[in-house]
Coordinates of C-alpha atoms (C1' of nucleotides) and ligand atoms in Angstrom, one line a residue:
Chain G
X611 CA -5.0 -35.8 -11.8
X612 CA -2.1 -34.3 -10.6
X613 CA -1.0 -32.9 -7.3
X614 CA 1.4 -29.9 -7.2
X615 CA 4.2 -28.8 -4.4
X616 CA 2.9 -25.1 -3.6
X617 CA 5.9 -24.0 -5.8
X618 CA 5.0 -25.7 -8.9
X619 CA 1.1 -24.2 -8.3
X620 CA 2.8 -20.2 -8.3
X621 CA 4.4 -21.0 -11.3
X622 CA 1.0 -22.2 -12.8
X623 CA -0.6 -19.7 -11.4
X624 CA 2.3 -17.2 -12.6
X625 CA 1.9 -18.4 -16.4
X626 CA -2.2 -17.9 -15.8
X627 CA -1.8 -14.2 -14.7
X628 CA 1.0 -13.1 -17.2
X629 CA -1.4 -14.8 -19.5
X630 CA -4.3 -11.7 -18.5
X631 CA -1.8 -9.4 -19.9
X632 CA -2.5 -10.9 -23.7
X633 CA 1.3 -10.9 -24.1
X634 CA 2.9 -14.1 -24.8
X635 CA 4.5 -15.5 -21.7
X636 CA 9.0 -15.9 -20.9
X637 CA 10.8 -16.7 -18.7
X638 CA 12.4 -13.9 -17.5
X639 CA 8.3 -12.3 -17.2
X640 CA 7.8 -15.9 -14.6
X641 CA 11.2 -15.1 -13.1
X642 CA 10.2 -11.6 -12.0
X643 CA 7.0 -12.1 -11.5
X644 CA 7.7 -14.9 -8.7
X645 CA 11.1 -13.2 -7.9
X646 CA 13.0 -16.2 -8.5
X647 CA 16.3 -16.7 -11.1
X648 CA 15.7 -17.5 -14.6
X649 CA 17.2 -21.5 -13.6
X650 CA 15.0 -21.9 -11.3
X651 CA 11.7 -21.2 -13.8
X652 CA 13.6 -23.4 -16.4
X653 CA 13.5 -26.1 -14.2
X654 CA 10.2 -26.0 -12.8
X655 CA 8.8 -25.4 -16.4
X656 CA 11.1 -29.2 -16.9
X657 CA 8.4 -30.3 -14.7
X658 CA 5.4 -28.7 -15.8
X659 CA 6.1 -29.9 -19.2
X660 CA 6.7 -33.4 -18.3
X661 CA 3.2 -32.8 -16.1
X662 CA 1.5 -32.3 -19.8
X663 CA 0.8 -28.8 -18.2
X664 CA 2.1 -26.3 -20.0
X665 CA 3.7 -26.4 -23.2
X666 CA 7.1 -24.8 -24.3
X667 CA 9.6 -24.7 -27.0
X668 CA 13.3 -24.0 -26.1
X669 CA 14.1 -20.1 -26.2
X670 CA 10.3 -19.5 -26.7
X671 CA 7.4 -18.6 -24.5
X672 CA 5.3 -20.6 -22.7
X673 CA 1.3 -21.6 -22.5
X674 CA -0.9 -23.7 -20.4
X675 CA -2.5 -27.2 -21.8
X676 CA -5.9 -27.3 -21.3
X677 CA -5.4 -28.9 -18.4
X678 CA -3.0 -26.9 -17.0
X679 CA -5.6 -23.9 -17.5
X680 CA -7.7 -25.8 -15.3
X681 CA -5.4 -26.4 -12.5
X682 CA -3.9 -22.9 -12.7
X683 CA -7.3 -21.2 -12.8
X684 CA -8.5 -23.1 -9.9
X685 CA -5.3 -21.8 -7.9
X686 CA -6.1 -18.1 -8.8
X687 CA -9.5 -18.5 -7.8
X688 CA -8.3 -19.9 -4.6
X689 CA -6.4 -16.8 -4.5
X690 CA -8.8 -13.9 -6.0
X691 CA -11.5 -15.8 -3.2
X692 CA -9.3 -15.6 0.2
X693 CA -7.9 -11.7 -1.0
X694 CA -11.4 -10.9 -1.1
X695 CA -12.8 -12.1 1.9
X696 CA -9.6 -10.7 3.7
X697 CA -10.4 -7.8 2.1
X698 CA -14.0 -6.7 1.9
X699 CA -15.1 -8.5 4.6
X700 CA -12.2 -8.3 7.6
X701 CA -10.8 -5.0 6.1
X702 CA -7.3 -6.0 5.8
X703 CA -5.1 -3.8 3.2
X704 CA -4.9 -5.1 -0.2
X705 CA -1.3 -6.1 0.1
X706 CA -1.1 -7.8 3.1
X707 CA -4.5 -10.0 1.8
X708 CA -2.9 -11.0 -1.4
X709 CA 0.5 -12.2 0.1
X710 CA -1.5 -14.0 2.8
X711 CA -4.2 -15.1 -0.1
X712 CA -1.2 -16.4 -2.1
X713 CA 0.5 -18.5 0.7
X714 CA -2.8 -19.9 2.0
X715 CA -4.0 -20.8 -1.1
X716 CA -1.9 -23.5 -1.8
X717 CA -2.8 -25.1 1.8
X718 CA -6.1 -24.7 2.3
X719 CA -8.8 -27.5 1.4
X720 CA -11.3 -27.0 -1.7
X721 CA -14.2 -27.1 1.1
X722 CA -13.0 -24.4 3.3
X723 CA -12.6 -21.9 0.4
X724 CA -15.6 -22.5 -1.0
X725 CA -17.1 -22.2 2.9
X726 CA -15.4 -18.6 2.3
X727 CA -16.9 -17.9 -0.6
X728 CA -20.2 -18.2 0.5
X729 CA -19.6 -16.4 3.2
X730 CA -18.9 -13.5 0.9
X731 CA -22.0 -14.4 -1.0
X732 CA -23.9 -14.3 2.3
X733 CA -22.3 -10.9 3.5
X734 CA -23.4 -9.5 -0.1
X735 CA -26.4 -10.7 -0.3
X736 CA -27.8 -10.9 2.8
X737 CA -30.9 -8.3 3.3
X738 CA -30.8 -5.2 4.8
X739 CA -32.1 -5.7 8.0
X740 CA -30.0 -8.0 9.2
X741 CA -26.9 -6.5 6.7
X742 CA -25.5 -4.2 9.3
X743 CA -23.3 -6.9 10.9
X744 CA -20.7 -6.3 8.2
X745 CA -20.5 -2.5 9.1
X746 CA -21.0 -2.7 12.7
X747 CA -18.0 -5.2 12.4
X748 CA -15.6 -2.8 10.4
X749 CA -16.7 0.4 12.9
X750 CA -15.4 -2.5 15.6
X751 CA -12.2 -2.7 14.2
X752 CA -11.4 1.0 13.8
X753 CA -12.3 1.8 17.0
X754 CA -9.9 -1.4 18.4
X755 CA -7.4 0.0 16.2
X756 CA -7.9 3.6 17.2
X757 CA -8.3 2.7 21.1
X758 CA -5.5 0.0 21.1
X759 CA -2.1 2.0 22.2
X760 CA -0.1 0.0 20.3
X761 CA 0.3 -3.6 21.9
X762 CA -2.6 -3.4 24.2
X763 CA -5.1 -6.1 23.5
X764 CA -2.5 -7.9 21.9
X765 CA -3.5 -11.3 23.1
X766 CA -7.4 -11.6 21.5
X767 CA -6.3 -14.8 19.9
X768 CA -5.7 -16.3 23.1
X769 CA -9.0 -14.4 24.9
X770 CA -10.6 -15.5 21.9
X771 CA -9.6 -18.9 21.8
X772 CA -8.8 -19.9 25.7
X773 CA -10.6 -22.0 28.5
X774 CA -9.9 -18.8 30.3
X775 CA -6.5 -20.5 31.9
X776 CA -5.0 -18.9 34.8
X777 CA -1.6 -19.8 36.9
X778 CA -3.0 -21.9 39.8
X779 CA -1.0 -19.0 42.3
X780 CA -3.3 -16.6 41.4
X781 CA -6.5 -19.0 42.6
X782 CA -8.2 -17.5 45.8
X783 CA -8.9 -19.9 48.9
X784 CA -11.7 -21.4 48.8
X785 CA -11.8 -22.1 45.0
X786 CA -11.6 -25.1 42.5
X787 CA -10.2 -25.2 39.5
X788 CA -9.2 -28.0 36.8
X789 CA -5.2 -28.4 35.9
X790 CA -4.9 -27.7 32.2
X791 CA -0.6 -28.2 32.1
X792 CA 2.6 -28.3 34.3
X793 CA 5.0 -26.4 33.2
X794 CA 8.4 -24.9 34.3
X795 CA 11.8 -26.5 35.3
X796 CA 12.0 -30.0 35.0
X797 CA 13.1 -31.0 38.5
X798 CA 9.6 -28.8 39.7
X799 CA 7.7 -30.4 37.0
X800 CA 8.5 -33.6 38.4
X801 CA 7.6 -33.1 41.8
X802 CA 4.6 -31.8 40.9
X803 CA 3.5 -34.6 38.7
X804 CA 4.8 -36.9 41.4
X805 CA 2.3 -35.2 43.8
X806 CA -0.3 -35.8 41.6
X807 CA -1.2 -32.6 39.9
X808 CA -1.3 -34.0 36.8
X809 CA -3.9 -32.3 33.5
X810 CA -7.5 -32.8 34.2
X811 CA -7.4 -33.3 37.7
X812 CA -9.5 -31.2 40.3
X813 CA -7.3 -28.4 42.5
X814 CA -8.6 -26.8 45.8
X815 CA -7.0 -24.0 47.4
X816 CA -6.8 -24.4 50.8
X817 CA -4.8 -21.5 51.9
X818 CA -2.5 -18.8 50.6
X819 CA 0.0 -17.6 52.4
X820 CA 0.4 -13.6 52.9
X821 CA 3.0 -13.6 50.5
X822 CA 1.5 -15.8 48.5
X823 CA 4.6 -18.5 49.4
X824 CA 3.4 -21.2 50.5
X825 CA 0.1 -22.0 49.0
X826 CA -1.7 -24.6 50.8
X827 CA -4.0 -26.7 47.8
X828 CA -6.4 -30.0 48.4
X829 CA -5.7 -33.0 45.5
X830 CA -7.6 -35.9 45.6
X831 CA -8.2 -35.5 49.4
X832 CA -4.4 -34.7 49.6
X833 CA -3.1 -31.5 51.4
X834 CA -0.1 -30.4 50.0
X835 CA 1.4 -27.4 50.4
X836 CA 3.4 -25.5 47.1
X837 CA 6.4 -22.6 46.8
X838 CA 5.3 -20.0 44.8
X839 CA 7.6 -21.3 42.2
X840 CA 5.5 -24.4 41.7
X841 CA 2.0 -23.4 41.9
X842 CA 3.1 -20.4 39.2
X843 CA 3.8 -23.4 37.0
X844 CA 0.6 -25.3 37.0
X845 CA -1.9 -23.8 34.7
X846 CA -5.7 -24.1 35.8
X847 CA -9.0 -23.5 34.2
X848 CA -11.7 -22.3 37.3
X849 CA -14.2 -24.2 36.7
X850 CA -17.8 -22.6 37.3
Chain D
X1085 CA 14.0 -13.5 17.2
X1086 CA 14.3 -16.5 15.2
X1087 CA 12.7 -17.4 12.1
X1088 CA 11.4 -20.8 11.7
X1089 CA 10.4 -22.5 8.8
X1090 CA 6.7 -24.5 8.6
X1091 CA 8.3 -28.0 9.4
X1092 CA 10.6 -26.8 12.8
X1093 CA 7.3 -24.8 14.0
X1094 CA 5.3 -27.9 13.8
X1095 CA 7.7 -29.6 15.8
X1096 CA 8.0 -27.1 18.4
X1097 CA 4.3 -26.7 18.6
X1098 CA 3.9 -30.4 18.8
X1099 CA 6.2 -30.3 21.6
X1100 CA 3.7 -27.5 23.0
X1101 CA 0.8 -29.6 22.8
X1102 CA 2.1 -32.8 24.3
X1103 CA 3.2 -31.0 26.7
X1104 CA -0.1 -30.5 27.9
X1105 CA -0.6 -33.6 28.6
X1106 CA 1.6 -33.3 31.6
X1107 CA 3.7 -36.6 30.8
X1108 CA 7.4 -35.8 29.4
X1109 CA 7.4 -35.4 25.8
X1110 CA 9.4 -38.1 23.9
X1111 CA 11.5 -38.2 20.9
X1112 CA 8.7 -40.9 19.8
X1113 CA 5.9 -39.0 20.9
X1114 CA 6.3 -36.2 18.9
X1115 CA 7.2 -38.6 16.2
X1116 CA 3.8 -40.3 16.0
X1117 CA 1.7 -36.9 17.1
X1118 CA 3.6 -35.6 13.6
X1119 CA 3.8 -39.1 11.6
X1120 CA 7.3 -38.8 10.9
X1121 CA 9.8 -41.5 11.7
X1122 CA 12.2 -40.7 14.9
X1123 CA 15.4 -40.1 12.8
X1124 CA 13.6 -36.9 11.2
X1125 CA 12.5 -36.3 14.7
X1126 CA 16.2 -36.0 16.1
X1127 CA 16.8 -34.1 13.3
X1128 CA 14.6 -31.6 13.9
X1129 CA 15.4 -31.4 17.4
X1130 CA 19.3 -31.1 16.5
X1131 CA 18.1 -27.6 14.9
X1132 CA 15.6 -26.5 17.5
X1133 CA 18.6 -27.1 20.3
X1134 CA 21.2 -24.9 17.8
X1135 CA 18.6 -22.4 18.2
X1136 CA 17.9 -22.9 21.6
X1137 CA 14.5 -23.1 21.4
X1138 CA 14.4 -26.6 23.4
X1139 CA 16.2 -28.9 25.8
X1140 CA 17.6 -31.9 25.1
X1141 CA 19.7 -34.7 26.9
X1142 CA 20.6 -37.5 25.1
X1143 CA 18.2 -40.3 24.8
X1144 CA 16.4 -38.2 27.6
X1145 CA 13.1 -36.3 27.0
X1146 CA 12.7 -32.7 25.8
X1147 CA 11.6 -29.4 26.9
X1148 CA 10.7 -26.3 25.6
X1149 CA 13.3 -23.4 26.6
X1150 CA 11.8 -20.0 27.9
X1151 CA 12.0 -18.2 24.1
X1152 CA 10.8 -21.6 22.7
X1153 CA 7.7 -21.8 24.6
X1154 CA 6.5 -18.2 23.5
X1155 CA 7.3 -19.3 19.9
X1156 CA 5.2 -22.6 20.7
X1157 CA 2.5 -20.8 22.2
X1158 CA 2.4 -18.4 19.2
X1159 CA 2.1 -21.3 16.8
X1160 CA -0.6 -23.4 18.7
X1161 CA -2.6 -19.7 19.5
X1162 CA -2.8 -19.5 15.6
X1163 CA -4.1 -22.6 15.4
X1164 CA -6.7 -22.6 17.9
X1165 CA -7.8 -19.2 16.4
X1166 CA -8.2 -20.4 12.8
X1167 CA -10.1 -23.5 13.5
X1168 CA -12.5 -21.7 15.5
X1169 CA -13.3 -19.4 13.0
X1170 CA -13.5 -22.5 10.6
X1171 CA -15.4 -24.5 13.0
X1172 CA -17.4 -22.2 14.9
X1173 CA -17.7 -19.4 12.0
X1174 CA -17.9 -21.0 9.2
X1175 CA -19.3 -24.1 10.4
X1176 CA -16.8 -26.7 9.2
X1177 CA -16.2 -30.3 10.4
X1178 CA -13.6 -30.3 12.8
X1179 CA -11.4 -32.6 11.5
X1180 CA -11.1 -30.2 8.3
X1181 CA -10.9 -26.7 10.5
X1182 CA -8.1 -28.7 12.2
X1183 CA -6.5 -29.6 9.3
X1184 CA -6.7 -26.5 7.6
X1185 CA -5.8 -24.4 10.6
X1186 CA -2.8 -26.4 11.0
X1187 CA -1.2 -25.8 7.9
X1188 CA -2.1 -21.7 7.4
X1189 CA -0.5 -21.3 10.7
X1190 CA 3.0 -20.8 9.2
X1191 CA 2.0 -19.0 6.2
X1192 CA -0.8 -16.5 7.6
X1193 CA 0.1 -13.2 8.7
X1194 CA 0.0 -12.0 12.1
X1195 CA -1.9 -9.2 11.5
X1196 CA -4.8 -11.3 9.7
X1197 CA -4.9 -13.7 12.7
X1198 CA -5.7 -11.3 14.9
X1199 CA -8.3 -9.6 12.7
X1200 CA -9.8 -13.1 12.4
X1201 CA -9.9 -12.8 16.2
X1202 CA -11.1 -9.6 16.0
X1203 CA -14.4 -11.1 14.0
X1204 CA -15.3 -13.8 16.6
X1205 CA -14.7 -11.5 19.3
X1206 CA -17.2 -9.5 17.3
X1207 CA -19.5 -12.2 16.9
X1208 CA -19.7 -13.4 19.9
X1209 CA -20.1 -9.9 21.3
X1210 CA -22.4 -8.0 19.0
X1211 CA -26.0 -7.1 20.4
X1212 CA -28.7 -9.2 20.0
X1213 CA -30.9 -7.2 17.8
X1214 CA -27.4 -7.0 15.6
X1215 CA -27.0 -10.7 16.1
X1216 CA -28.7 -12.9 14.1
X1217 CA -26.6 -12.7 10.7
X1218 CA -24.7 -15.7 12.1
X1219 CA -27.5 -17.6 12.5
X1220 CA -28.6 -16.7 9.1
X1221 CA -25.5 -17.9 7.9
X1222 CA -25.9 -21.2 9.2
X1223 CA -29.0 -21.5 7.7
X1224 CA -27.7 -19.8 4.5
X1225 CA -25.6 -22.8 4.1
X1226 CA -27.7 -25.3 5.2
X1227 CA -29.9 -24.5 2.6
X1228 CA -27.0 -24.4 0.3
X1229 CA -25.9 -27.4 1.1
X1230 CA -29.3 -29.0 1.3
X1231 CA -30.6 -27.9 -2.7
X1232 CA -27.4 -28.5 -4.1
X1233 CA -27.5 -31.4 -5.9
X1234 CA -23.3 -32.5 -5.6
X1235 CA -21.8 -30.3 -7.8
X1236 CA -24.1 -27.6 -8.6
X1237 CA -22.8 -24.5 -8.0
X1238 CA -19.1 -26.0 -7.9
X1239 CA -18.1 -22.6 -9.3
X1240 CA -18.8 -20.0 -6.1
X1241 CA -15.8 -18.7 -5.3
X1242 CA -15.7 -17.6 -9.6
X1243 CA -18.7 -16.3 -9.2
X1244 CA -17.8 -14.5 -5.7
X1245 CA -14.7 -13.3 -7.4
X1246 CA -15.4 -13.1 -10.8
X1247 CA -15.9 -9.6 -13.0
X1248 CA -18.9 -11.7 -14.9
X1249 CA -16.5 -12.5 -17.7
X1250 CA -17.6 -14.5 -20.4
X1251 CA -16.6 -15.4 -24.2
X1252 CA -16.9 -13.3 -27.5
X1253 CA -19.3 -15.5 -28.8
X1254 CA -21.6 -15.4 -26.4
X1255 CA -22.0 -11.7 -27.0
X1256 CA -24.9 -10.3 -28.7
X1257 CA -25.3 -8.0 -31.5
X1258 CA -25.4 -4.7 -30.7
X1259 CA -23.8 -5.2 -27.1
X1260 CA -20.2 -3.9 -26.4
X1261 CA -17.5 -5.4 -24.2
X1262 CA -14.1 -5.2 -22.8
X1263 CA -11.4 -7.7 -23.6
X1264 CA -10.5 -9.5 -20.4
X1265 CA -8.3 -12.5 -21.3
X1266 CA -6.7 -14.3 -24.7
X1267 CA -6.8 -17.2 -24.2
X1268 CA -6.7 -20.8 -27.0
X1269 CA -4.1 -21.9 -29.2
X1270 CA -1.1 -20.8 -30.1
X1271 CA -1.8 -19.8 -33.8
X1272 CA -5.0 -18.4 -32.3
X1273 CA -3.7 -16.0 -30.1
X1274 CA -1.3 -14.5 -32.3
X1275 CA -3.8 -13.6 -34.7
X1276 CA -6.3 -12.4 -32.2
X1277 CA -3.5 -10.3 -30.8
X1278 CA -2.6 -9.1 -34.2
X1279 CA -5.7 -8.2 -34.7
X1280 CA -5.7 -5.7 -31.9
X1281 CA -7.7 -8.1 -29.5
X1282 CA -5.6 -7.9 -26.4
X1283 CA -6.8 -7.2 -22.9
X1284 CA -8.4 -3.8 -22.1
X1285 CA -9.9 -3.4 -25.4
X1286 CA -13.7 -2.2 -26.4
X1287 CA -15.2 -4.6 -28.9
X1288 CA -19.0 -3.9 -30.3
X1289 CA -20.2 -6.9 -31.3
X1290 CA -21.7 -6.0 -34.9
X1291 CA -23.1 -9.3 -36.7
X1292 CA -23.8 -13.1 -35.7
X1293 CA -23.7 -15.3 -38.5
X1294 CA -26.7 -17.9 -38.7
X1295 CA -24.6 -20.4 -36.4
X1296 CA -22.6 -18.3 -35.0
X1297 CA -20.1 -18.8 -37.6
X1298 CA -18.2 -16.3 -38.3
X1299 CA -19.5 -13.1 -36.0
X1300 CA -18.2 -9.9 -37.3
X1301 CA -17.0 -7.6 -34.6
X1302 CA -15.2 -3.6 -34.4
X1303 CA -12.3 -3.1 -32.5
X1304 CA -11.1 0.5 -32.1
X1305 CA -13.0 1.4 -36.1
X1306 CA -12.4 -1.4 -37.6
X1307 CA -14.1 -4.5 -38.7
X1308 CA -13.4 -8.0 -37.9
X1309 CA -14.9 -11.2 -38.9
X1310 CA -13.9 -13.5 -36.5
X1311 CA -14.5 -17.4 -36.9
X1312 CA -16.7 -19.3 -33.4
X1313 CA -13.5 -20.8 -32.5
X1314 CA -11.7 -17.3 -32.3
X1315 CA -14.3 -15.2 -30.7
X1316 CA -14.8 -18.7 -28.3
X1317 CA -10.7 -17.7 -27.3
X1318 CA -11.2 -14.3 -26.4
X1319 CA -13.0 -13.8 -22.5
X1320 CA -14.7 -10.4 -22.4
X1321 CA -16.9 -8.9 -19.8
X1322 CA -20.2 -6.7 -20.7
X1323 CA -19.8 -2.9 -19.7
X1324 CA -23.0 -2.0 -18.1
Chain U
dT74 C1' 25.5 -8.5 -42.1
dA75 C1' 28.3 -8.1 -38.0
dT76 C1' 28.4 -7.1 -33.4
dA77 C1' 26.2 -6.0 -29.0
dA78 C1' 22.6 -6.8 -25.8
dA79 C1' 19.0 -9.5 -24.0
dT80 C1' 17.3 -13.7 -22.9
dG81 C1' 17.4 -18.8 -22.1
dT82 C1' 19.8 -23.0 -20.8
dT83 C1' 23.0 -26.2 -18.5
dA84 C1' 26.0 -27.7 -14.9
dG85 C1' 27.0 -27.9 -10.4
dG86 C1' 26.2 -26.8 -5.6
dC87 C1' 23.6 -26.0 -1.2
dG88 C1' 20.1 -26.3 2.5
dT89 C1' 15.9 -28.6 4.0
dG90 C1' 13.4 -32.4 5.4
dC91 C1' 12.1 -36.7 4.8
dC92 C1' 13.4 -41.8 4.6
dT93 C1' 15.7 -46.8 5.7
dA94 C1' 19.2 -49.6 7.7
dA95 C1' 22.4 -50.2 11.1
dT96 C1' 23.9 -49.3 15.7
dA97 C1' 23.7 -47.6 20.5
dT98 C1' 21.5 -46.9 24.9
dA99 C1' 17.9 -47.4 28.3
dT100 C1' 14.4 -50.0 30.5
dC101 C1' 12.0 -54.0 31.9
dC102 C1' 11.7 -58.4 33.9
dG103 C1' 12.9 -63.3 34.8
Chain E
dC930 C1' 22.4 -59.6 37.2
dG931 C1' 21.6 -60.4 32.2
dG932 C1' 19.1 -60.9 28.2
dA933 C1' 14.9 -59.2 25.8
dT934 C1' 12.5 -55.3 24.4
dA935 C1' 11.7 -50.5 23.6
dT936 C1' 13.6 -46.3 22.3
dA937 C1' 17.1 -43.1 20.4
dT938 C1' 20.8 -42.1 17.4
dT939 C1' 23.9 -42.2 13.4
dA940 C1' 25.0 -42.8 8.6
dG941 C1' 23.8 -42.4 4.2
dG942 C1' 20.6 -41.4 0.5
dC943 C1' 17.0 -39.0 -2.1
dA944 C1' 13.6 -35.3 -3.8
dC945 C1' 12.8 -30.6 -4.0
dG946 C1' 13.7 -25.9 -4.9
dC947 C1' 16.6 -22.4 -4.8
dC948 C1' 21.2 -20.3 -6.2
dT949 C1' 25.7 -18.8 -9.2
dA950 C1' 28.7 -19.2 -13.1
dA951 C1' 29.4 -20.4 -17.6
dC952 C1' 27.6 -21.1 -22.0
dA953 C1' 24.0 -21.0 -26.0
dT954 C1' 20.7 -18.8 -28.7
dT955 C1' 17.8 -15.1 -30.2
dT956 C1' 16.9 -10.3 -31.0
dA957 C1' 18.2 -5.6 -31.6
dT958 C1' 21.1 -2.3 -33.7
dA959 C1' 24.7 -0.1 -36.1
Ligands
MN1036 MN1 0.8 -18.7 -4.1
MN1037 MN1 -1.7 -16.7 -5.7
MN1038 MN1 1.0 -26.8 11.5
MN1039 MN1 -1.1 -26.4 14.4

DNA sequence: TATAAATGTTAGGCGTGCCTAATATATCCG
DNA sequence: CGGATATATTAGGCACGCCTAACATTTATA
């Protein structure tokens, strides 16, 4: 078996899809097609040839082995099952799923697209009852869309994603919270380490001063009392 | 704004991530968080200093600059919000979601990202009485999983994707179909071609011999006989 | 058939990103 | 302090994948 750079799997994939037409496949039609020079498909067909992929004669056309069919089949699938989830199922515009399709595919594993594809298979077949998921998730996103003045909401991956981490300056008194990462200038990094906020130890704020400069915090039965600066570098996660 | 290629965001986000761990981040660190040998580390760095996306001092440790954290942050928020959706969404192993996650990062879109977001912030919010097509996903797979005897139903994501297209000879008399693909050897091809077999086509499928040997067919009026192994080159899917 | 146009190939170069081997610096410890 | 050890850097090389310029071959056309 053979493994492919993601190049050498376009160029497969390239022959396959020329191949649809029923016109016999060139050079210039890979070239194109991939928007590469023409010595840049001759030498990646140098490879595929020596791969016992494809076959081709100089100054002629070009066609898959029967194993190259395989492999360059099992790209496009790749391809044809990612556009379509990105674009039946989260509603993404056709041309924006098949660039994304095309680059993923070459990266993703064989278990995750086929995960994918049965998730399509699910969302199709699914019964009716419990089918209006799908639609009550695409009515979701135009009304994001509509709602979201341009930039607003624009961190959902992180709300999606986070422990919900907060600077510890903006912790109340009175509260706990767990440090997550110290960050900012090195010589404040430092201290702060030194002082033993380090990740995954337990923060208490004592007291805040009016200004918020200095905070007052509780580490390990430690008082210890922070500019602004430094607790703004220490990220937290409330816990509770 | 800088453009990074997949490698130099790896590196910065590894920076990112050891960085949480609130120790300094080392040139060997990030060499054995990426398994790459320290001279491709310095490398790396060399670049991510030109751009000044980092700080470096000479055999001293490295941080992130103001505009190379954001860029970090942005790598490692992709990341987290494609192996949730693997993991938590799909229900893949984490290793795999991990994996996988880590390597669409550079290639995925922004704009899909966040509509990936978009869907588990819609799962995890959508009403109860709405909710339980996630469930019944799980179990959809389970079950999956569960009857499918290793291999079984290796061909999903072609039947997900797939316009149901199958070979001449399969065909029926009587039934029609439209040419989807030429496929088979070289001498083959032409001659199907020449025919006026080429994708797009009608064909009416108008005799089987005893063995499927030859089949007569009718492409746009006129009649073909067509031996198993041509009609076996030619994929066609039924109208209707 | 002769010439022009289109297409394909070779040669050579460049940037990226990895490696090994050798060397330089920093850190630890007796 | 001084050597042993850990870590970092430099130098040099290689594979990949793209490019341009120059040249070869095929195909079209007069
Ligand atoms: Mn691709
Ligand atoms: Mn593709
Ligand atoms: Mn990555
Ligand atoms: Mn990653």
């Amino acid at each position: 078996m053979h493994t492919l750079s993601a190049s050498l799997e376009d160029y497969a994939e390239a022959i396959w899809i020329l191949g649809l037409r029923g016109r016999v496949v060139r050079v210039k039609d890979i070239g194109e097609f991939l928007s590469v020079k023409s010595p840049s498909v001759v030498g990646a067909l140098k490879v595929l040839v020596a791969k016992g992929l494809i076959t081709h004669e100089r100054y002629g056309y070009i066609e898959l082995s029967q194993e190259g069919e395989v492999l360059a089949w099992e790209v496009y699938r790749k391809h044809k099952t990612l556009a379509k989830f990105f674009n039946e199922i989260l509603g993404i515009d056709l041309a924006t799923a098949a660039r994304d399709a095309c680059a993923i595919e070459h990266c993703v594993s064989d278990s995750t697209v086929k995960r994918i594809a049965m998730f399509i298979r699910f969302a199709e077949t699914v019964p009716d009852e419990q089918a209006p998921w799908l639609a009550a998730f695409h009515d979701y996103v135009r009304e994001s869309v509509e709602s979201n003045q341009e930039g607003a909401g624009d961190d959902l991956c992180e709300a999606v994603t986070s422990e919900a981490a907060i600077m510890l300056d903006m912790i109340p008194a009175g509260r706990e919270a767990n440090v997550v990462r110290v960050a900012g200038r090195k010589d404040i990094k430092r201290r702060l380490l030194d002082m033993g906020i380090i990740p995954g130890v337990k923060v208490r704020m004592e007291r805040v001063a009016p200004a918020g400069d200095p905070v007052d915090v509780v580490v390990k039965g430690h008082h210890l009392s922070l500019r602004k600066a430094e607790a703004g570098a220490v990220m937290v996660e409330e816990n509770g």
